Structure formats: structure tokens, C-alpha cells
GROMACS .gro file of C-alpha atoms in nm:
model
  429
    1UNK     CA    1 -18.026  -2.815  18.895
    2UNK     CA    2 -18.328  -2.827  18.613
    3UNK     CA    3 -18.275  -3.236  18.529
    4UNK     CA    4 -18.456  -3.324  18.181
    5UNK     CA    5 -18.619  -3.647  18.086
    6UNK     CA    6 -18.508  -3.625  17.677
    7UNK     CA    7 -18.702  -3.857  17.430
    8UNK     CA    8 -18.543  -4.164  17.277
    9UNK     CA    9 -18.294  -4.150  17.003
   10UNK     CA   10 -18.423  -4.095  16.659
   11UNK     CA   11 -18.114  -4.276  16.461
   12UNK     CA   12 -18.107  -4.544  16.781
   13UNK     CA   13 -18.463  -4.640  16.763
   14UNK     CA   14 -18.448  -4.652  16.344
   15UNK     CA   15 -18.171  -4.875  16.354
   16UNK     CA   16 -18.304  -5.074  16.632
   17UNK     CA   17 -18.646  -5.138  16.442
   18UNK     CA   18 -18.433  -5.261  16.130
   19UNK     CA   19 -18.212  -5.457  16.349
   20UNK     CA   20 -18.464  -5.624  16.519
   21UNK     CA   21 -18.638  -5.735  16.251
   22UNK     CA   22 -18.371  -5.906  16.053
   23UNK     CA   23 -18.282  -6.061  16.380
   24UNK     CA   24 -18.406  -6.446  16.477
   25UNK     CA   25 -18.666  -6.390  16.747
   26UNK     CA   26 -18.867  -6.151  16.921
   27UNK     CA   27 -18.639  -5.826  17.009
   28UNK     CA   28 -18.733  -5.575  17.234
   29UNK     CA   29 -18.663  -5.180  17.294
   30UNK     CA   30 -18.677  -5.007  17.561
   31UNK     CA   31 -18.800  -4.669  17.558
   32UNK     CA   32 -18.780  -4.639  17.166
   33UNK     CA   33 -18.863  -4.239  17.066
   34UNK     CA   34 -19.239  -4.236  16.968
   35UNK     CA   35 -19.213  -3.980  16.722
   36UNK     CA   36 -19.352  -3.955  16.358
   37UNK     CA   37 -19.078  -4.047  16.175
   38UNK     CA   38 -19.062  -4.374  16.445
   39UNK     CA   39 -19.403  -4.420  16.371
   40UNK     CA   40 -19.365  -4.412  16.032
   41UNK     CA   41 -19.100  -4.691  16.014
   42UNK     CA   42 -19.278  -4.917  16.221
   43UNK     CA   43 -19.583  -4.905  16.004
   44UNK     CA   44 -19.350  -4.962  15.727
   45UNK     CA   45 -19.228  -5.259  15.873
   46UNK     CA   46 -19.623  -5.345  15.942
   47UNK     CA   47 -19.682  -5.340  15.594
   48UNK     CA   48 -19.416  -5.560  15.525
   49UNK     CA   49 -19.550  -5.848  15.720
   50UNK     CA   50 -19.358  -5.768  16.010
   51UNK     CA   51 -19.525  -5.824  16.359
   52UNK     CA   52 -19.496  -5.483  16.576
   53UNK     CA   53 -19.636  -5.438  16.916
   54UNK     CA   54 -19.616  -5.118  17.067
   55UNK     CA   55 -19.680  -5.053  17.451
   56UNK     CA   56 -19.614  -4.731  17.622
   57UNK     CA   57 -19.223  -4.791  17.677
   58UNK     CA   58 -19.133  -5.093  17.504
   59UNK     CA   59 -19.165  -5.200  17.143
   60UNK     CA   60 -19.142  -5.584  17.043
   61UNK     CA   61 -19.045  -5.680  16.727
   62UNK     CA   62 -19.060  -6.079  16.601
   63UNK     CA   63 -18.784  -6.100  16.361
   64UNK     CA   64 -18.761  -6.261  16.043
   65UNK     CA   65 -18.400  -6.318  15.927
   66UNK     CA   66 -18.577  -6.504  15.565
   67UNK     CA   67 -18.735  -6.114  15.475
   68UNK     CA   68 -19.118  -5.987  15.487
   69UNK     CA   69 -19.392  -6.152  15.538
   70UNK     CA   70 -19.551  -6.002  15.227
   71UNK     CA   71 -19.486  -6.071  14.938
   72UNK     CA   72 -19.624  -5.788  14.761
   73UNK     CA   73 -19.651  -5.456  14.957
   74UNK     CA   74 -19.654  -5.035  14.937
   75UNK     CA   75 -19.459  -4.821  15.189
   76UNK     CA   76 -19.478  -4.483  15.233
   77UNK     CA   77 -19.186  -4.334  15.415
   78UNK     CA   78 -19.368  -4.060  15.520
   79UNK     CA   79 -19.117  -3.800  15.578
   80UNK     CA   80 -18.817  -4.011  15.742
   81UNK     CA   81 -18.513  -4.030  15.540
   82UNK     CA   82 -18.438  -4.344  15.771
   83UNK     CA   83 -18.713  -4.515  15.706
   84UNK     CA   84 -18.688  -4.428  15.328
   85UNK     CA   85 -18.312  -4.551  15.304
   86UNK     CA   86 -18.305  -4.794  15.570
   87UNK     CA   87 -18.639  -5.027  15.405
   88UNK     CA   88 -18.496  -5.070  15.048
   89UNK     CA   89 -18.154  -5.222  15.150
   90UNK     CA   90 -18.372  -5.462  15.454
   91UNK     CA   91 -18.642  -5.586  15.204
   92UNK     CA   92 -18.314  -5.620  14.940
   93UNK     CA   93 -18.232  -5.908  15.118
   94UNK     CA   94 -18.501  -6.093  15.125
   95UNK     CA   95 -18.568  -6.427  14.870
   96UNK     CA   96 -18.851  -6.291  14.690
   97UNK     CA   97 -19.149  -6.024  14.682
   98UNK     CA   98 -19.221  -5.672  14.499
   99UNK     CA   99 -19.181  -5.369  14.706
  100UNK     CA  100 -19.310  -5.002  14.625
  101UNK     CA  101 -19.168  -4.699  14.812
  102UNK     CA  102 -19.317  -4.383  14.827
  103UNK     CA  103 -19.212  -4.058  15.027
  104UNK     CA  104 -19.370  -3.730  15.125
  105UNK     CA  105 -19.305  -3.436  14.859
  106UNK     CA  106 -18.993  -3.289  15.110
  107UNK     CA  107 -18.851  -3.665  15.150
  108UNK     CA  108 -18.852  -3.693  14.737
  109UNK     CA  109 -18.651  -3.412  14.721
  110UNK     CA  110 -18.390  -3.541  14.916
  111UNK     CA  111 -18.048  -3.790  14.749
  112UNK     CA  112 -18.096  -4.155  14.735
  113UNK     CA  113 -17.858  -4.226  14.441
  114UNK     CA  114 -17.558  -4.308  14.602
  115UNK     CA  115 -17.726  -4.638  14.810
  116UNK     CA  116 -17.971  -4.771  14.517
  117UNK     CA  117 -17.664  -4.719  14.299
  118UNK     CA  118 -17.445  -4.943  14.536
  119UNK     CA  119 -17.762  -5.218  14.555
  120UNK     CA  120 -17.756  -5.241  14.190
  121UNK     CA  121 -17.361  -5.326  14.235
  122UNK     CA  122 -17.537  -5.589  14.433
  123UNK     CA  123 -17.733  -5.731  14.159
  124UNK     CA  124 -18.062  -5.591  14.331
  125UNK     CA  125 -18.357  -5.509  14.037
  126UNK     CA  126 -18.484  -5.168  14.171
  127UNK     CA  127 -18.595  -4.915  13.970
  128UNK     CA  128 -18.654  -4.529  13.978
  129UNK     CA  129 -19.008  -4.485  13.859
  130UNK     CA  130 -18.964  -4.075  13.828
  131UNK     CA  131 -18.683  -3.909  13.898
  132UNK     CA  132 -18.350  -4.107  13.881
  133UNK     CA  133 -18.215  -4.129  14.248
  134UNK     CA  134 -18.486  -4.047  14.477
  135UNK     CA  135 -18.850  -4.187  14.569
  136UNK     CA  136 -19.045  -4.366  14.471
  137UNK     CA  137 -18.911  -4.671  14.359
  138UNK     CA  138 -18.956  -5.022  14.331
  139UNK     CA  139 -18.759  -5.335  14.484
  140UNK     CA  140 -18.758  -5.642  14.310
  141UNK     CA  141 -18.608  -5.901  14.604
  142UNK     CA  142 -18.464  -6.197  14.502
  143UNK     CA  143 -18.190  -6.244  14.798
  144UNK     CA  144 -17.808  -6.097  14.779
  145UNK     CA  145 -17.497  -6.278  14.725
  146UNK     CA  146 -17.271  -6.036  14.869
  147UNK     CA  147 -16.930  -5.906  14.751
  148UNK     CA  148 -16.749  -5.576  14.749
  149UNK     CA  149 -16.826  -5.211  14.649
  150UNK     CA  150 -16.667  -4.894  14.648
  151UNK     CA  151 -16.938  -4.614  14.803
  152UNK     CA  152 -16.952  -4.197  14.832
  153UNK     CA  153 -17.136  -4.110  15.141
  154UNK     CA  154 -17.021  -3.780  15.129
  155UNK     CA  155 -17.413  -3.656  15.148
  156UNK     CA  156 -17.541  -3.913  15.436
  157UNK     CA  157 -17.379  -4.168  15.624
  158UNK     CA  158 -17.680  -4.320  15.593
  159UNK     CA  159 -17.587  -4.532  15.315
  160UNK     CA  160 -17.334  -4.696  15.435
  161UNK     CA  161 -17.527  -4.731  15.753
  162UNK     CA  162 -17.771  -4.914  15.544
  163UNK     CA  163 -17.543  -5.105  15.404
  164UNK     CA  164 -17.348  -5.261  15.689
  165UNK     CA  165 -17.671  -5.322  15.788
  166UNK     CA  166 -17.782  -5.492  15.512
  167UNK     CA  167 -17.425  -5.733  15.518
  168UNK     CA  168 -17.485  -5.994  15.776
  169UNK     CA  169 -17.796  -6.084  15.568
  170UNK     CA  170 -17.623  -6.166  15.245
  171UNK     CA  171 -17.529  -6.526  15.171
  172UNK     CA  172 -17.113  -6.425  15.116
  173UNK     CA  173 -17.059  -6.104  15.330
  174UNK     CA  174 -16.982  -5.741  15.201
  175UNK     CA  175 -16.695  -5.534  15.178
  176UNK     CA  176 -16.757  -5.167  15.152
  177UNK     CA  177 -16.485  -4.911  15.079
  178UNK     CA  178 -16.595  -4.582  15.121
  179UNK     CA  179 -16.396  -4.269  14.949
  180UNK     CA  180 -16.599  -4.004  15.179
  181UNK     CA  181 -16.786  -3.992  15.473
  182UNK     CA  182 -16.986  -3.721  15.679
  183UNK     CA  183 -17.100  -3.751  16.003
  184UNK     CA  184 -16.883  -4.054  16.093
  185UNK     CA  185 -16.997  -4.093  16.469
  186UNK     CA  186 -17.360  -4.206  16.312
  187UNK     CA  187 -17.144  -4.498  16.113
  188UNK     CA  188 -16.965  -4.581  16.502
  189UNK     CA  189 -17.374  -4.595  16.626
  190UNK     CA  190 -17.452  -4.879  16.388
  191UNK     CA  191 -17.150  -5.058  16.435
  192UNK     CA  192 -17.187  -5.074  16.799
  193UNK     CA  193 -17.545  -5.176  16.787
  194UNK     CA  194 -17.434  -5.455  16.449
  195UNK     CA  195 -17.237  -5.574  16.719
  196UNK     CA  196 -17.449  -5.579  17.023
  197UNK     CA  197 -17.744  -5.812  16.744
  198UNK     CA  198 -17.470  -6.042  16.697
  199UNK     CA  199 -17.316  -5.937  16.369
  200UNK     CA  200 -16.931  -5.897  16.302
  201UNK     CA  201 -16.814  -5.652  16.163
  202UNK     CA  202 -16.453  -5.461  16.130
  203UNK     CA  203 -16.297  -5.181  15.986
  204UNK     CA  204 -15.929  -5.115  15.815
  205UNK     CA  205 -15.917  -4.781  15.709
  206UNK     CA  206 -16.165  -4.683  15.463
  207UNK     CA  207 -16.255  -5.040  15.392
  208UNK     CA  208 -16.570  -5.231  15.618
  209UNK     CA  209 -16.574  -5.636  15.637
  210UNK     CA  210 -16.936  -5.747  15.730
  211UNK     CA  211 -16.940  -6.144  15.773
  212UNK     CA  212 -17.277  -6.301  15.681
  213UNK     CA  213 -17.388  -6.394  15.992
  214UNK     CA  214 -17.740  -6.246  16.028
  215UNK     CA  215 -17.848  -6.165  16.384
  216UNK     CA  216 -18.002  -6.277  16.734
  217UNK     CA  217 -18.282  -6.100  16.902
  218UNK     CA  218 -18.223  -5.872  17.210
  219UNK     CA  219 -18.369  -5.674  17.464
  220UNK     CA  220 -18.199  -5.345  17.368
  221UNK     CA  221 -18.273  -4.986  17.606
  222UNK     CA  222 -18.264  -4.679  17.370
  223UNK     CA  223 -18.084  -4.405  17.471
  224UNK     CA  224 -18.187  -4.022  17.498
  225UNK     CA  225 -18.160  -3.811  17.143
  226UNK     CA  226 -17.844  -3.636  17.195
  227UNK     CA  227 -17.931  -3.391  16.893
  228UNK     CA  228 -18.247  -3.305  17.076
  229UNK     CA  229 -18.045  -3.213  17.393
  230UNK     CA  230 -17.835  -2.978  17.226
  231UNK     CA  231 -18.147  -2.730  17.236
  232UNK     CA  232 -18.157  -2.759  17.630
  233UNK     CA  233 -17.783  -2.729  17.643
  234UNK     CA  234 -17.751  -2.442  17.466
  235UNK     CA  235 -18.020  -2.225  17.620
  236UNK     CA  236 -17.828  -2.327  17.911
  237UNK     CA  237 -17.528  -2.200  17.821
  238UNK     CA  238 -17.727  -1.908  17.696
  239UNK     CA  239 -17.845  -1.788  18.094
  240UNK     CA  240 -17.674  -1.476  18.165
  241UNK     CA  241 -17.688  -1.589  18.518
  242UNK     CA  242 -17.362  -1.751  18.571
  243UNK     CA  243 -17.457  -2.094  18.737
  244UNK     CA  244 -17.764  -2.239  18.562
  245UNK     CA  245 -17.774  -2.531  18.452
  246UNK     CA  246 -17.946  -2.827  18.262
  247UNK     CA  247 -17.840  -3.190  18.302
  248UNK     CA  248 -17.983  -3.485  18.127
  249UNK     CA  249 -17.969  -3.849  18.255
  250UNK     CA  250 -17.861  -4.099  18.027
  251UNK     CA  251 -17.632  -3.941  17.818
  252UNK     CA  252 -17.287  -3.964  17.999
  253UNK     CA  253 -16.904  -4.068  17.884
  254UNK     CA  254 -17.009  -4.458  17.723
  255UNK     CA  255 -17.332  -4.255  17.534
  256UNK     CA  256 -17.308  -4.406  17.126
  257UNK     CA  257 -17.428  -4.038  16.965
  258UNK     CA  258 -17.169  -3.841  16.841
  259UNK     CA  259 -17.426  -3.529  16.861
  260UNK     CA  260 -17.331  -3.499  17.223
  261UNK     CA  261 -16.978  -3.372  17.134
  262UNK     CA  262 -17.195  -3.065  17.095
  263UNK     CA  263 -17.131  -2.946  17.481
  264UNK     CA  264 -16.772  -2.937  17.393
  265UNK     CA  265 -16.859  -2.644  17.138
  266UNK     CA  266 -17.045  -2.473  17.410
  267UNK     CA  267 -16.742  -2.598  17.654
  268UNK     CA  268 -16.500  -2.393  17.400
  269UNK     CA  269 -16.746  -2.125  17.381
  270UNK     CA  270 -16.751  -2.069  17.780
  271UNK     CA  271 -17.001  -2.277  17.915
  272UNK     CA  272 -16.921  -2.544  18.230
  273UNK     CA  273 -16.945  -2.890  18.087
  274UNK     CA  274 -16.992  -3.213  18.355
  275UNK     CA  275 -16.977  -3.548  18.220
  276UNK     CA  276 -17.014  -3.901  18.425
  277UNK     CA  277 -17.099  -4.158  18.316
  278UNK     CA  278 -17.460  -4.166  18.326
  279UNK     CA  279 -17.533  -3.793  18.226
  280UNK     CA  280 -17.391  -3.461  18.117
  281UNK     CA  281 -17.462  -3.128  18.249
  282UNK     CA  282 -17.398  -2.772  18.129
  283UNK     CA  283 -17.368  -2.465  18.363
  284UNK     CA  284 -17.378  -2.108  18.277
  285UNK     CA  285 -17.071  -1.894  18.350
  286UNK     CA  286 -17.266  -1.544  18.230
  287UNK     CA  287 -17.068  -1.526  17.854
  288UNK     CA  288 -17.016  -1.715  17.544
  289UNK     CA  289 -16.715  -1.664  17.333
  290UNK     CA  290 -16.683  -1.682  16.948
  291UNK     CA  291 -16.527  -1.940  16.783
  292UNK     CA  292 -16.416  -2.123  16.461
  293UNK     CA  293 -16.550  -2.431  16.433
  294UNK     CA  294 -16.577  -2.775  16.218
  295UNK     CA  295 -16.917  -2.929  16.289
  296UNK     CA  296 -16.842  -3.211  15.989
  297UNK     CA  297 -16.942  -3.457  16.218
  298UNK     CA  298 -17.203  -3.316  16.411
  299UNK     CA  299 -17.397  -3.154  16.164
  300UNK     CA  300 -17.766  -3.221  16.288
  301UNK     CA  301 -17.647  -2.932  16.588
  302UNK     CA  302 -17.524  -2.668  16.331
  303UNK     CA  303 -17.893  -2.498  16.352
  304UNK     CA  304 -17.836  -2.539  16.708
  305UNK     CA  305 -17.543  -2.297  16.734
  306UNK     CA  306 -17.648  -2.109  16.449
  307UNK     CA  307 -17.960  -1.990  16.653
  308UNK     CA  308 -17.704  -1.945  16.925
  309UNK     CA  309 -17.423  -1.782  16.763
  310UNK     CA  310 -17.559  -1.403  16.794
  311UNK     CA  311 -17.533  -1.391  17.170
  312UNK     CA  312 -17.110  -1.489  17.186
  313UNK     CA  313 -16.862  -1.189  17.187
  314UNK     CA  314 -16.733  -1.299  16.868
  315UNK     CA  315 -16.827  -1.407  16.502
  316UNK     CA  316 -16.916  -1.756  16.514
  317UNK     CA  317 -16.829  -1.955  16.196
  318UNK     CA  318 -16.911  -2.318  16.131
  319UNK     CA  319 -16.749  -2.487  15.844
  320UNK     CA  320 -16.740  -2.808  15.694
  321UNK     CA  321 -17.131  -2.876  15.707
  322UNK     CA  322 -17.192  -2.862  15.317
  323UNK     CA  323 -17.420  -3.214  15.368
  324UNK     CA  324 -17.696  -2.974  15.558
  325UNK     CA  325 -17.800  -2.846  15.241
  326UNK     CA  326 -17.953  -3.151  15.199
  327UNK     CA  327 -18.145  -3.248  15.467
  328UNK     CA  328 -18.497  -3.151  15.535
  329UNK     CA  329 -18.454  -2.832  15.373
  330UNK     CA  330 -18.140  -2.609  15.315
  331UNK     CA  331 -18.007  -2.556  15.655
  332UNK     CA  332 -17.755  -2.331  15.572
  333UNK     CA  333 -17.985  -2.105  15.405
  334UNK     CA  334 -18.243  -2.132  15.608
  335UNK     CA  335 -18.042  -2.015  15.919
  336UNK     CA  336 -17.929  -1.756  15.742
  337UNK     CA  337 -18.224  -1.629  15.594
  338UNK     CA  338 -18.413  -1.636  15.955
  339UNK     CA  339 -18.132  -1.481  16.130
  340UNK     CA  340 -18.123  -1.202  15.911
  341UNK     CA  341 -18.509  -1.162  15.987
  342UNK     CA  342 -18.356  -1.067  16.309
  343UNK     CA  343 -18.117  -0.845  16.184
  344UNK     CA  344 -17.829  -1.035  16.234
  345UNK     CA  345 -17.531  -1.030  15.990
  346UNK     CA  346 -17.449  -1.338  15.867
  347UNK     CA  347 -17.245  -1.467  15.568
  348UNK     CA  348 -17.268  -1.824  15.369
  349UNK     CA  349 -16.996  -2.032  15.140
  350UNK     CA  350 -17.071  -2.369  14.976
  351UNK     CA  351 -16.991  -2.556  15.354
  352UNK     CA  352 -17.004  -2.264  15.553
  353UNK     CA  353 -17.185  -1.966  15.773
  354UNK     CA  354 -17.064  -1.684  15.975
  355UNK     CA  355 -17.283  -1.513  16.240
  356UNK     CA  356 -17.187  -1.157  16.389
  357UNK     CA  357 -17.238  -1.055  16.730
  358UNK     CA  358 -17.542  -0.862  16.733
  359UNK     CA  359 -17.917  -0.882  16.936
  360UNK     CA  360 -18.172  -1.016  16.753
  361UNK     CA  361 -18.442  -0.807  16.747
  362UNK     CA  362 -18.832  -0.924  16.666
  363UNK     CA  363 -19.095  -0.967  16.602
  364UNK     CA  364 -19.041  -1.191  16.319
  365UNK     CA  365 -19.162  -1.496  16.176
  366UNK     CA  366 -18.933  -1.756  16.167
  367UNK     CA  367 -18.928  -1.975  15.802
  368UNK     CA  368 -18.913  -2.369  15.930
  369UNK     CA  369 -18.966  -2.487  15.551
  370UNK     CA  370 -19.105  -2.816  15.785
  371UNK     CA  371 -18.790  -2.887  15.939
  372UNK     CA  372 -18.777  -2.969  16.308
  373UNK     CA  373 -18.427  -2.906  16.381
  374UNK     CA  374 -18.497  -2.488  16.263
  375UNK     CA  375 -18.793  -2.491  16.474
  376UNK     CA  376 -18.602  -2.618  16.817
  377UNK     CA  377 -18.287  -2.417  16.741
  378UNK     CA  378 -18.453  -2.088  16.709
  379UNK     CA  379 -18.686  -2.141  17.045
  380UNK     CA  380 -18.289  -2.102  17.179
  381UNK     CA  381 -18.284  -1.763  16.992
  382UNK     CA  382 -18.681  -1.670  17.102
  383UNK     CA  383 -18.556  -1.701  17.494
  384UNK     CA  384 -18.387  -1.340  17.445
  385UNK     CA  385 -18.600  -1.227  17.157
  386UNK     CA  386 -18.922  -1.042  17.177
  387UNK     CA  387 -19.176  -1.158  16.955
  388UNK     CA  388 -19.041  -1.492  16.741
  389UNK     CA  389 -19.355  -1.716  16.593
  390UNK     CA  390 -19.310  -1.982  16.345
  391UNK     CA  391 -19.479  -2.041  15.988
  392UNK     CA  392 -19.490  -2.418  16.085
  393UNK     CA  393 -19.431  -2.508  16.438
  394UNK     CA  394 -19.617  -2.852  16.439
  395UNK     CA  395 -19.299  -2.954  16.251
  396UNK     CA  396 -19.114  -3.081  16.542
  397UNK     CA  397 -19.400  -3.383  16.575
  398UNK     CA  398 -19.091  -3.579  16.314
  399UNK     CA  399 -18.917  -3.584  16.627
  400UNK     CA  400 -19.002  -3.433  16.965
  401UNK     CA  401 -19.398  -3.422  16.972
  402UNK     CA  402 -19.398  -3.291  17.297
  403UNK     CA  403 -19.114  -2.998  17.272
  404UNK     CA  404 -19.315  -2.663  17.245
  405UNK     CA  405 -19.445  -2.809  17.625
  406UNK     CA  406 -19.134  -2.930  17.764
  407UNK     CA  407 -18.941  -2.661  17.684
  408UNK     CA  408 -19.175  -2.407  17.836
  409UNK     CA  409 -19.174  -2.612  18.133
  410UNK     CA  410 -18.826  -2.595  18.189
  411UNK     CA  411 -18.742  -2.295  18.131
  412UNK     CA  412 -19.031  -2.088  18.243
  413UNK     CA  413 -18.818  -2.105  18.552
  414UNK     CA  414 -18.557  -1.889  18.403
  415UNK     CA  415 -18.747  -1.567  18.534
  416UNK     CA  416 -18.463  -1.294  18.336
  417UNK     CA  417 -18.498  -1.513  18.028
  418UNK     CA  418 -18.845  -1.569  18.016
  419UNK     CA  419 -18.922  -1.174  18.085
  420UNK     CA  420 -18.699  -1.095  17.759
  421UNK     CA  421 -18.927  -1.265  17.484
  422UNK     CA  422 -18.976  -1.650  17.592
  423UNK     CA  423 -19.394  -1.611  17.563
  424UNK     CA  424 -19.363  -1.516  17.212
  425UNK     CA  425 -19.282  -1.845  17.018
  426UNK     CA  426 -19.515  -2.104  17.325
  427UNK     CA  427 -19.795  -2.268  17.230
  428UNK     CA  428 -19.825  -2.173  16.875
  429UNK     CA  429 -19.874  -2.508  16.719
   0.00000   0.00000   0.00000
């Protein structure tokens, strides 16, 4: 058994850091992911006046439920969509001060229109100061009242995530209907950990009630990135040598992130799936099956299979993912375009992809376009494929510093996979 230690949660630890501080006291996380886009929100909160200590495994954060320190202050968001959504709707709240938000030239490019559009509702003065509905802007805080909205988050969940998190620090509550929603399990994350800071929240429907209650400090212990285990999973699955396996502690049947349904893809696709409740582990049986599939809401491992997909029996098509185009780059396209470098077949739609059967054959250059997720997916793909490099593999520091390492560690044990191509894409950052 090859047992993996997996980093922190990305969407845990961002939702932590905001939770903590709007929370009265000093809240602490345990094993938070230390990561850049991690880093970048806690030196976001920094420049808001927020104290932020940071030791090896814990992070402690002294709350203040009244808003930032500062009362003037700049924040670059780097290149975290978390940090560049979450921030607005926290410093919102707040009685008073002047916020400016800036973003790398990828994290401008990405759709903030639907949640400035719903603070507005709110009464919050924010403006645009380029381009209508993305960075940078400016926030104008003079405290919310609360109320109701009506709001699309048919591109992110992350709005509404930001805005139930924003409720329990307006003076009347907020009730947010929502006519669509993608990647739903990321909404049942915040709830959960609303719930476990001491806000109340509940659902009917499509409709969220968020009472004004603000929240208590914590000791909260971050959980492993289940999106980030999908890549260990899957090359798993991918060992022609029925019996492999890779488990990883801390993910097991109470885990929060939806990403893990991911093993039952690879389940469906032939692969042995264990869960207990305090990890998961996939075995190799020696084949994967095509399938037809609805990844809707677990879109952040659609790379993942992508970069699997050639090796089933079977065409593997993934619908329903149409909110990838707009993530760090075009992930539809971009797994397309790199598995035809390979010379796979593979056909796209507005929301969908199909991969044929087929080997990949190199060398090639993968394209990341600085996305992480296309640089961890196709090191799945380089563990059978002679010759795979990438334009950009430093990438992956957004999330997994460390993953060009570990994952050479691990599976430089798989002697038949490593043989076929593994040294090709290692060390290349």
C-alpha cells in the first residue's frame, strides 16, 4: 500500500481564513495548505489590518467581527479567484474604510459580475475602475443592512459562497435565491464550516436564510485537498498491474469536498474503491472502461480524467462542465488541444469533450496556459508517455508547491510505469 500525506484544502483553508477573521477571537487552523494562492489571501487579510501568524502547521487568526483594521488599504489578489471574490464581500461589511483590489493579468480575465452585481443589490458603493465585472475595483464600506436577492452562480459557486458568508455579518440577515448553481458540493463546504463558526444558516429549495449572527472563534483542522488527490487516484487506477494502490488519510466517508466523488468515476470506470471513514483508497484491477459522464459538480477533476481518458477501452465523454471555460484558462480547450499533441482524438461542444481510445504518443510539450490543474492531470498522462515536458511547470506553486517531488516519490516505485515515460515530465520546474 503507497499511503500519501496530501496538502491542505485549497477552498477549506480560503474559507477558513475569511471565517476566522469575521469571527470574535483568535481562531486557529490546523494544517491550513501553504500554497500561493493561501499565501496570497493571508497577506490580503495582512493588509487589511488583520493580525496573521503563521507557524509551520497552524495559522492563528484574531478576528474582528467590526471589519479591518485599516481604514484605507490595496490588495492584490495575486492569482486566487478566492481571495479575489471572497475579500470584497468580507471588507463589504465592515462600518467604514476604502478598499482597492487588484488581480494578476489571468485573475482579471476571469467573471466577477454576478457577486459585485448582487453587493450593489446590497447598497454596497463599489466600482469597476476598467472593465465592468472583473478586477480591479474599489469598495467603499459603510456596513450592510441585509435583505434578499435573487443570484446566477451558474459560472462559480463562489458567489454565493461569498455571500452566505458575508450574511451573518449584516445587521438584518440575507436571503439569497439562486436560479443556477455549479459545483454545488463547494456551497455544502461553506455551509458546514458557517455552521461549525457559529452562524445559522438553512436552505428551502433554491432559497438560503442566513441569520445575522456573526461568528465565534475556533480551533478548526483542515482537511486534505480532495481535487489534488484525484491526480494520485487516477494514476492509480491507471497501473496495469491489477492490485496497486494509493490511499490517502484523511479523506474518508464524513470528508466536506465534493471533489472526492471523483473515485466513484474511476469506481465506474474499473478501478477498486475503499472508503472508511478516515481515508479512501483506490486499487488497480489492470483496465479502465469508458464511460459517459456528468462532472457538473466536480468540475475541478475534469482535467483529471481528461488526461486519463485515452487509456479506458472506450470513448470517454464528460458533459455538463461548461463553467471550466472559465477558470484559470479554458479547460476544455486546453485538454483538448494538449491531447491532440499526443495524437489523441478528441471532440468539444459548448459543456462538453470526448476522448477516443488511443496511446498517446510524445514527445510533446504540454500547453499549461499557468494553470495548475493541466499541469497535475497530464503528469497522469506522462506515466505511460515517452517524452511529456511542460511550457510552465512552476504553475502548480497556486496549489501544490511540492507536487513535481511528491509525485516522483511515489510513484518511482511503479517500476512498469516509470520505465514507459515517467522521467520525461520530473524535475522540470
Amino acid at each position: 500500500m503507497t499511503v500519501i500525506d496530501i496538502p491542505g484544502s485549497k477552498s477549506v483553508t480560503a474559507r477558513a481564513l475569511f471565517l476566522a477573521a469575521a469571527a470574535d477571537g483568535t481562531s486557529t487552523l490546523l494544517r491550513p495548505l501553504v500554497s500561493d494562492d493561501t499565501e496570497g489571501f493571508a497577506e490580503g487579510l495582512k493588509a487589511l489590518g488583520y493580525e496573521v501568524r503563521q507557524d509551520a502547521d497552524a495559522w492563528h487568526i484574531q478576528g474582528r467581527p467590526q471589519g479591518p483594521a485599516a481604514g484605507d488599504a490595496d490588495v492584490y489578489c495575486r492569482d486566487g479567484a478566492t481571495t479575489a471574490r471572497f475579500l470584497p464581500a468580507l471588507v463589504a461589511a465592515g462600518a467604514h474604510g476604502t478598499y482597492r483590489f487588484d488581480a494578476s493579468p489571468q485573475m482579471r480575465r476571469r467573471p466577477l459580475g454576478p457577486l459585485t452585481t448582487a453587493l450593489r443589490t446590497l447598497g454596497v458603493d463599489l466600482r469597476h475602475l476598467e472593465r465592468e465585472g472583473h478586477h480591479p475595483l474599489t469598495v467603499h464600506a459603510a456596513g450592510i443592512k441585509g435583505g434578499a436577492l435573487t443570484l446566477d452562480a451558474g459560472q462559480s459557486s463562489q458567489y454565493l459562497t461569498a455571500l452566505l458568508m458575508l450574511g451573518p455579518l449584516t445587521a438584518e440577515g440575507l436571503s439569497i435565491t439562486v436560479t443556477d448553481l455549479v459545483s454545488e458540493p463547494y456551497v455544502e463546504i461553506t455551509l458546514a464550516m458557517m455552521r461549525a463558526f457559529g452562524a445559522q444558516v438553512t436552505r428551502e429549495d433554491l432559497t438560503y436564510t442566513v441569520a445575522p449572527t456573526g461568528y465565534r472563534a475556533t480551533t478548526y483542522a483542515v482537511e486534505p485537498d480532495a481535487s489534488t488527490s484525484s491526480y494520485f487516484f487516477a494514476a492509480a487506477a491507471l497501473d496495469p498491474t491489477p492490485g496497486r494502490e494509493v490511499t490517502v488519510p484523511g479523506l474518508g466517508t464524513g470528508a466536506l469536498q465534493g471533489d472526492l466523488g471523483f473515485v466513484d468515476v474511476l469506481r465506474r470506470m474499473g478501478a477498486e474503491v475503499e472508503m472508511t471513514a478516515t481515508a479512501t483508497t483506490v486499487r488497480s484491477t489492470g483496465r479502465l472502461h469508458g464511460l459517459t459522464v456528468n462532472m457538473r459538480d466536480i468540475s475541478d477533476t475534469m482535467p483529471t480524467l481528461a488526461a486519463l481518458a485515452p487509456f479506458a477501452d472506450g470513448p470517454v465523454r464528460i458533459e455538463d462542465v461548461a463553467n471550466t471555460r472559465v477558470k484559470e484558462c479554458d479547460r476544455l480547450d486546453a485538454c483538448a488541444e494538449n491531447l491532440r499533441r499526443l495524437g489523441v482524438t478528441v471532440t468539444t461542444g459548448p459543456d462538453w469533450i470526448e476522448i477516443q481510445p488511443g496511446t498517446p504518443t510524445g514527445p510533446a510539450e504540454i500547453a499549461t496556459h499557468g494553470d495548475h490543474r493541466i499541469v497535475m492531470s497530464f503528469a497522469v498522462t506522462a506515466l505511460r508517455t515517452l517524452g511529456i515536458t511542460y511550457d510552465d511547470p512552476g504553475c502548480v506553486r497556486k496549489t501544490f508547491p511540492g507536487f513535481h517531488d511528491v509525485f516522483h516519490d511515489v510513484f518511482q516505485g511503479f517500476p512498469h510505469l516509470s520505465g514507459t515515460g515517467f522521467g520525461a515530465f520530473t524535475r522540470t520546474q
